[in-house]
Amino acid sequence: MRHLRLNRAARTSALGTAALIAALSLTACQDGGQAAADASVATPGTSDIQPSADAGAPAPRAGGAAGSDSGEDSAPDTGQASGSGSGSATGPTKADPAAATRQDGGKDTGPVTRACDGGNSKVTLTPVPRPLNHMLLTVTNTGSTACNAYYYPFLRFGEAQSTPPVIEESKPQAVVTVLPGESAYAGVMTSSADGSGTGGYSTRKAVVHFQGRDGSGSTGPSANAPLSKAVYVDSTLAVTYWQTDMDDALMY
């Protein structure tokens, strides 16, 4: 009889334990389901709350797209600006300067390097009313191709052993190129207007020598500049650089 009671007690205890385990399992399932439901409510697809950045994610590149440092996962660089259909992202802001060329008769003659001289040009030397004691030296290209009037003329009056100095303020920004039939000009101050010059003399002879590209001295044949009357020169004699305009030549 006692053995029977013990069996019943053990069976009752086992049933109670099983019921307790089942109740706990049911509670856990209910809690998990509620947690999942709560999570689905808290994170809808249109939520205004943005997730925080992942500390381990790669930082965006300067171009705005994230990628690996090695560039394996990034798009290839096509050399074009982002968002444009064509064109280079970077390019020269200025075009490289082209070599100076001249065209004669509609044909490109290429860079002009030949100097104007007495063989392809003629010169005239004429007095002008203003400025006082000034003359205008003109060189005209009589050849069939362009020539350059380099620097300034070497001008000799009479039997002078030296050429007059140049007025440095008259230096142009570029070499003067003279097309066939066209002219370049230089101003000549023959003597001082206030009589301060010394060693003055009169002459009816003037010769022009031309400079070459390297500026090391005269080049080619010289040219005589006929004078209609005697010209008085003194120690203040000076010339300008060759100019493209006669007014520029006479402003010094």
XYZ file of C-alpha atoms in Angstrom:
252
model
C 0.000 0.000 0.000
C 2.802 2.300 0.873
C 4.547 1.488 -2.414
C 1.407 2.446 -4.324
C 1.263 5.839 -2.631
C 4.861 6.587 -3.508
C 4.225 5.781 -7.165
C 1.205 8.064 -7.258
C 3.204 10.876 -5.643
C 6.027 10.449 -8.139
C 3.579 10.448 -11.038
C 1.907 13.586 -9.723
C 5.255 15.324 -9.316
C 6.286 14.397 -12.858
C 3.023 15.684 -14.254
C 3.443 18.932 -12.339
C 6.951 19.377 -13.654
C 5.820 18.747 -17.223
C 2.983 21.233 -16.836
C 5.392 23.846 -15.498
C 7.800 23.332 -18.422
C 4.950 23.640 -20.901
C 3.752 26.854 -19.267
C 7.222 28.347 -19.390
C 7.620 27.404 -23.061
C 4.282 28.993 -23.908
C 5.267 32.166 -22.105
C 8.572 32.319 -23.956
C 6.858 31.863 -27.311
C 4.392 34.589 -26.513
C 7.200 36.940 -25.411
C 9.213 36.217 -28.585
C 6.229 36.798 -30.795
C 5.462 40.059 -29.044
C 9.119 41.169 -29.378
C 9.061 40.412 -33.082
C 5.800 42.300 -33.443
C 7.202 45.233 -31.502
C 10.313 45.244 -33.714
C 8.232 45.247 -36.865
C 6.254 48.202 -35.587
C 9.331 50.138 -34.478
C 11.181 49.791 -37.812
C 8.675 50.293 -40.645
C 10.004 50.781 -44.213
C 9.089 54.467 -44.183
C 10.510 55.298 -40.794
C 12.043 58.796 -40.417
C 14.626 57.433 -38.024
C 17.887 56.666 -39.918
C 20.202 53.932 -38.693
C 23.538 55.045 -37.290
C 26.615 54.749 -39.527
C 28.614 51.588 -39.261
C 31.966 52.440 -37.719
C 33.609 49.740 -39.808
C 32.291 50.943 -43.194
C 34.792 52.610 -45.611
C 34.638 56.394 -45.742
C 33.352 57.960 -49.002
C 35.973 59.035 -51.538
C 36.394 62.610 -52.584
C 34.133 61.889 -55.540
C 31.334 60.953 -53.160
C 31.299 57.159 -53.667
C 32.533 54.739 -51.052
C 35.036 52.122 -52.112
C 38.135 50.221 -51.144
C 41.509 51.936 -51.030
C 42.802 49.663 -53.752
C 40.077 50.842 -56.116
C 39.097 47.255 -57.102
C 35.424 47.833 -56.310
C 35.281 51.379 -57.651
C 34.195 52.380 -61.160
C 37.027 52.868 -63.681
C 38.274 56.410 -64.185
C 37.209 57.483 -67.690
C 38.766 60.948 -67.482
C 35.363 62.613 -67.913
C 33.592 64.884 -65.506
C 30.856 63.238 -63.470
C 27.393 63.889 -64.821
C 28.544 65.113 -68.253
C 28.092 63.207 -71.452
C 31.489 64.180 -72.859
C 34.462 66.385 -72.235
C 37.476 66.155 -70.022
C 37.200 66.801 -66.307
C 40.445 68.686 -66.355
C 42.105 70.377 -69.282
C 44.415 73.183 -70.285
C 43.019 76.565 -69.440
C 44.938 78.056 -72.279
C 45.995 76.807 -75.624
C 49.691 76.499 -76.300
C 50.932 79.413 -78.392
C 51.465 78.540 -82.047
C 54.523 79.591 -83.999
C 54.109 82.955 -85.670
C 53.369 82.554 -89.342
C 52.538 84.803 -92.264
C 50.524 84.148 -95.373
C 51.548 85.463 -98.771
C 49.151 85.041 -101.675
C 46.877 82.809 -99.598
C 49.683 80.353 -98.801
C 51.075 79.724 -95.338
C 54.775 80.610 -95.461
C 55.522 79.169 -92.023
C 57.576 80.952 -89.353
C 59.291 84.098 -90.631
C 63.010 84.203 -89.819
C 64.510 86.075 -92.759
C 65.721 89.551 -91.917
C 64.840 92.604 -93.943
C 67.967 94.046 -95.559
C 69.161 96.051 -98.537
C 68.689 93.065 -100.823
C 64.962 92.663 -100.287
C 63.951 96.153 -99.170
C 64.338 99.832 -99.941
C 64.617 102.666 -97.437
C 63.656 106.331 -97.381
C 64.553 109.007 -94.854
C 62.267 112.022 -94.818
C 62.012 115.077 -92.524
C 58.791 115.630 -90.534
C 57.349 118.869 -89.105
C 56.730 117.342 -85.683
C 58.525 116.562 -83.471
C 61.217 119.136 -84.132
C 64.530 117.895 -85.535
C 63.086 114.491 -86.343
C 63.021 112.329 -89.467
C 61.060 109.216 -90.424
C 62.977 106.182 -91.627
C 60.848 103.799 -93.713
C 61.815 100.292 -94.865
C 59.579 98.734 -97.538
C 59.667 95.048 -98.419
C 60.325 94.738 -102.172
C 60.707 90.947 -102.099
C 58.198 88.167 -102.667
C 58.232 86.785 -99.114
C 57.834 88.314 -95.665
C 60.855 89.537 -93.730
C 61.450 90.643 -90.165
C 62.726 94.083 -89.215
C 64.764 93.037 -86.177
C 65.534 95.392 -83.300
C 66.481 98.832 -84.665
C 68.410 100.242 -87.644
C 72.143 100.860 -87.621
C 72.095 104.314 -89.175
C 75.227 106.159 -90.265
C 75.254 109.795 -91.320
C 78.162 111.013 -93.433
C 81.481 109.524 -92.426
C 80.470 108.658 -88.861
C 82.347 105.694 -87.409
C 79.593 104.738 -84.953
C 75.831 104.319 -85.069
C 73.421 106.310 -82.905
C 72.003 104.744 -79.727
C 68.446 103.420 -79.554
C 65.645 104.899 -77.463
C 64.863 101.943 -75.186
C 61.364 103.169 -74.346
C 60.374 102.536 -77.961
C 60.913 98.763 -77.821
C 57.806 96.971 -79.213
C 56.282 93.852 -77.726
C 57.078 91.695 -80.741
C 59.319 91.556 -83.780
C 57.954 93.596 -86.680
C 57.168 91.356 -89.647
C 56.912 93.106 -93.017
C 54.846 91.514 -95.771
C 55.717 92.112 -99.435
C 54.788 95.679 -100.379
C 54.347 96.748 -96.756
C 56.604 98.886 -94.547
C 58.086 99.268 -91.083
C 59.155 102.572 -89.499
C 61.739 104.054 -87.170
C 61.971 107.560 -85.787
C 65.258 109.494 -85.938
C 66.082 112.420 -83.675
C 68.834 114.244 -85.548
C 69.740 116.935 -83.014
C 68.560 118.512 -79.771
C 65.879 121.160 -80.018
C 67.526 123.320 -77.312
C 70.978 123.267 -78.900
C 72.538 121.269 -76.077
C 74.129 118.747 -78.461
C 77.784 118.888 -79.387
C 79.936 117.941 -82.374
C 77.272 118.883 -84.894
C 77.795 118.654 -88.661
C 75.725 118.655 -91.860
C 75.649 115.813 -94.404
C 73.691 114.548 -97.401
C 74.667 110.937 -96.973
C 72.908 108.280 -94.891
C 73.346 104.497 -94.941
C 71.180 101.928 -93.132
C 72.457 98.565 -91.913
C 70.044 95.888 -90.688
C 70.300 93.579 -87.690
C 69.884 89.815 -87.785
C 67.742 87.580 -85.630
C 70.454 86.959 -83.041
C 71.111 90.683 -82.545
C 74.873 90.171 -82.761
C 75.433 92.776 -85.460
C 74.460 93.765 -88.983
C 73.392 91.246 -91.613
C 72.891 91.269 -95.362
C 73.467 94.192 -97.708
C 73.111 97.749 -96.434
C 70.812 100.305 -98.102
C 71.431 103.930 -99.024
C 68.885 106.458 -97.798
C 68.928 109.344 -100.313
C 68.538 112.820 -98.826
C 66.977 115.706 -100.736
C 68.940 118.241 -98.701
C 71.661 118.353 -96.083
C 70.743 117.168 -92.587
C 72.287 118.568 -89.414
C 73.146 116.019 -86.735
C 74.872 116.279 -83.364
C 75.731 114.165 -80.325
C 72.045 113.734 -79.360
C 71.353 111.707 -82.504
C 69.163 108.662 -81.612
C 66.809 106.165 -83.274
C 63.796 104.111 -82.219
C 63.128 100.413 -82.621
C 61.333 99.370 -85.786
C 57.576 99.941 -85.483
C 54.551 98.803 -87.452
C 53.010 102.290 -87.357
C 54.668 105.602 -88.258
C 52.874 107.434 -85.453
C 54.475 105.065 -82.934
C 57.877 105.761 -84.486
C 57.476 109.540 -84.112
C 56.222 109.668 -80.540
C 59.695 109.643 -78.956
